[in-house]
mmCIF file of C-alpha atoms in Angstrom:
data_model
loop_
_atom_site.group_PDB
_atom_site.id
_atom_site.type_symbol
_atom_site.label_atom_id
_atom_site.label_comp_id
_atom_site.label_asym_id
_atom_site.label_seq_id
_atom_site.Cartn_x
_atom_site.Cartn_y
_atom_site.Cartn_z
ATOM 1 C CA UNK A 16 -16.316 14.367 3.495
ATOM 2 C CA UNK A 17 -19.618 12.948 4.637
ATOM 3 C CA UNK A 18 -20.144 12.351 8.336
ATOM 4 C CA UNK A 19 -20.801 8.644 7.710
ATOM 5 C CA UNK A 20 -17.294 8.289 6.218
ATOM 6 C CA UNK A 21 -15.835 9.862 9.371
ATOM 7 C CA UNK A 22 -17.249 6.983 11.432
ATOM 8 C CA UNK A 23 -14.513 4.502 10.530
ATOM 9 C CA UNK A 24 -14.694 2.196 13.590
ATOM 10 C CA UNK A 25 -17.221 -0.211 15.099
ATOM 11 C CA UNK A 26 -18.071 -0.657 18.760
ATOM 12 C CA UNK A 27 -20.471 -2.541 21.017
ATOM 13 C CA UNK A 28 -22.272 -0.785 23.883
ATOM 14 C CA UNK A 29 -23.217 -2.572 27.113
ATOM 15 C CA UNK A 30 -25.557 -0.763 29.530
ATOM 16 C CA UNK A 31 -24.622 -0.997 33.197
ATOM 17 C CA UNK A 32 -27.031 -3.046 35.309
ATOM 18 C CA UNK A 33 -27.617 -2.410 39.006
ATOM 19 C CA UNK A 34 -28.700 -5.165 41.341
ATOM 20 C CA UNK A 35 -29.474 -4.632 45.020
ATOM 21 C CA UNK A 36 -29.142 -7.865 46.865
ATOM 22 C CA UNK A 37 -27.616 -9.282 49.982
ATOM 23 C CA UNK A 38 -24.165 -10.815 49.526
ATOM 24 C CA UNK A 39 -25.170 -13.384 52.148
ATOM 25 C CA UNK A 40 -23.710 -14.167 55.560
ATOM 26 C CA UNK A 41 -26.237 -11.819 57.229
ATOM 27 C CA UNK A 42 -24.772 -8.705 55.568
ATOM 28 C CA UNK A 43 -26.937 -5.757 54.530
ATOM 29 C CA UNK A 44 -28.041 -5.309 50.954
ATOM 30 C CA UNK A 45 -25.380 -3.654 48.823
ATOM 31 C CA UNK A 46 -25.698 -2.459 45.234
ATOM 32 C CA UNK A 47 -23.677 -4.412 42.709
ATOM 33 C CA UNK A 48 -23.004 -3.389 39.138
ATOM 34 C CA UNK A 49 -22.476 -5.637 36.143
ATOM 35 C CA UNK A 50 -22.747 -5.741 32.366
ATOM 36 C CA UNK A 51 -24.755 -8.217 30.278
ATOM 37 C CA UNK A 52 -23.024 -10.954 28.271
ATOM 38 C CA UNK A 53 -24.481 -9.681 24.983
ATOM 39 C CA UNK A 54 -24.231 -6.021 23.888
ATOM 40 C CA UNK A 55 -27.320 -3.816 24.171
ATOM 41 C CA UNK A 56 -26.245 -1.831 21.083
ATOM 42 C CA UNK A 57 -24.133 -4.114 18.836
ATOM 43 C CA UNK A 58 -21.944 -3.043 15.917
ATOM 44 C CA UNK A 59 -22.537 0.718 15.975
ATOM 45 C CA UNK A 60 -20.455 2.894 13.626
ATOM 46 C CA UNK A 61 -18.213 5.265 15.569
ATOM 47 C CA UNK A 62 -14.885 7.114 15.603
ATOM 48 C CA UNK A 63 -12.278 6.888 18.368
ATOM 49 C CA UNK A 64 -10.422 10.211 18.460
ATOM 50 C CA UNK A 65 -7.100 9.098 19.926
ATOM 51 C CA UNK A 66 -4.489 11.741 20.713
ATOM 52 C CA UNK A 67 -1.063 11.028 22.110
ATOM 53 C CA UNK A 68 -1.612 13.380 25.064
ATOM 54 C CA UNK A 69 -4.772 11.498 26.072
ATOM 55 C CA UNK A 70 -2.780 8.446 27.202
ATOM 56 C CA UNK A 71 -0.428 8.164 30.140
ATOM 57 C CA UNK A 72 1.612 5.266 31.455
ATOM 58 C CA UNK A 73 2.547 5.114 35.130
ATOM 59 C CA UNK A 74 5.504 2.865 35.761
ATOM 60 C CA UNK A 75 5.074 0.747 38.841
ATOM 61 C CA UNK A 76 6.482 -2.597 39.869
ATOM 62 C CA UNK A 77 5.618 -5.267 38.764
ATOM 63 C CA UNK A 78 3.133 -3.832 36.227
ATOM 64 C CA UNK A 79 2.748 -0.630 34.259
ATOM 65 C CA UNK A 80 -0.675 1.059 34.485
ATOM 66 C CA UNK A 81 -1.943 2.580 31.241
ATOM 67 C CA UNK A 82 -4.699 5.205 31.482
ATOM 68 C CA UNK A 83 -6.481 6.698 28.462
ATOM 69 C CA UNK A 84 -9.237 9.277 27.958
ATOM 70 C CA UNK A 85 -10.540 9.247 24.393
ATOM 71 C CA UNK A 86 -13.257 11.200 22.590
ATOM 72 C CA UNK A 87 -15.778 8.816 20.996
ATOM 73 C CA UNK A 88 -18.072 10.133 18.251
ATOM 74 C CA UNK A 89 -21.369 8.329 17.568
ATOM 75 C CA UNK A 90 -24.374 8.903 15.271
ATOM 76 C CA UNK A 91 -27.273 10.863 16.701
ATOM 77 C CA UNK A 92 -29.862 8.714 18.456
ATOM 78 C CA UNK A 93 -27.328 6.183 19.748
ATOM 79 C CA UNK A 94 -28.356 4.867 23.160
ATOM 80 C CA UNK A 95 -25.206 5.497 25.198
ATOM 81 C CA UNK A 96 -25.313 6.280 28.923
ATOM 82 C CA UNK A 97 -23.047 7.189 31.806
ATOM 83 C CA UNK A 98 -20.911 4.209 32.960
ATOM 84 C CA UNK A 99 -21.722 2.087 29.900
ATOM 85 C CA UNK A 100 -19.014 -0.313 28.772
ATOM 86 C CA UNK A 101 -17.826 0.326 25.213
ATOM 87 C CA UNK A 102 -15.785 -2.305 23.384
ATOM 88 C CA UNK A 103 -13.764 -1.346 20.306
ATOM 89 C CA UNK A 104 -14.443 -4.194 17.873
ATOM 90 C CA UNK A 105 -11.207 -3.581 15.961
ATOM 91 C CA UNK A 106 -8.811 -4.342 18.796
ATOM 92 C CA UNK A 107 -11.017 -5.450 21.706
ATOM 93 C CA UNK A 108 -10.159 -2.564 24.064
ATOM 94 C CA UNK A 109 -12.721 -1.852 26.774
ATOM 95 C CA UNK A 110 -13.721 1.651 27.844
ATOM 96 C CA UNK A 111 -16.160 3.155 30.352
ATOM 97 C CA UNK A 112 -18.349 6.028 29.129
ATOM 98 C CA UNK A 113 -18.539 9.408 30.812
ATOM 99 C CA UNK A 114 -21.520 11.776 30.290
ATOM 100 C CA UNK A 115 -22.657 11.769 26.618
ATOM 101 C CA UNK A 116 -23.204 15.083 24.817
ATOM 102 C CA UNK A 117 -25.610 15.680 21.913
ATOM 103 C CA UNK A 118 -24.157 18.179 19.413
ATOM 104 C CA UNK A 119 -27.136 20.070 17.935
ATOM 105 C CA UNK A 120 -28.885 16.836 16.911
ATOM 106 C CA UNK A 121 -26.069 16.101 14.445
ATOM 107 C CA UNK A 122 -23.977 13.611 16.408
ATOM 108 C CA UNK A 123 -23.117 12.487 19.931
ATOM 109 C CA UNK A 124 -19.728 12.582 21.559
ATOM 110 C CA UNK A 125 -18.723 11.012 24.820
ATOM 111 C CA UNK A 126 -15.386 10.773 26.539
ATOM 112 C CA UNK A 127 -14.442 7.196 27.360
ATOM 113 C CA UNK A 128 -11.753 6.111 29.781
ATOM 114 C CA UNK A 129 -9.648 2.994 29.885
ATOM 115 C CA UNK A 130 -7.367 1.757 32.593
ATOM 116 C CA UNK A 131 -5.348 -1.378 32.148
ATOM 117 C CA UNK A 132 -2.256 -3.166 33.282
ATOM 118 C CA UNK A 133 0.553 -4.356 31.067
ATOM 119 C CA UNK A 134 2.940 -6.960 32.373
ATOM 120 C CA UNK A 135 6.443 -7.214 31.035
ATOM 121 C CA UNK A 136 8.306 -10.413 31.822
#
């Protein structure tokens, strides 16, 4: 199996942007973090390595909190950075990237985390 066939998903990568400005009202400057509206790296081939033990659901009232840590595999040379937002184009899930690792110039893997709330009425 060729490595390109292993990359069966698509994702968009948004680089985190830091802005240091005053929130107003005479307050000191505080760093704020945001993501651009358009992806910095659109439509990149990838593979989300989802395992059942990488997801946990904490039951709380009135919402359940779902936390996931997933291994994302990307082609070598992909510009992915710490705290980047990754969006799975198949289902729209959003993840935040941890530290990316280059594997001998062959590919890059990075653990991504997701935390979301699910309401049940």
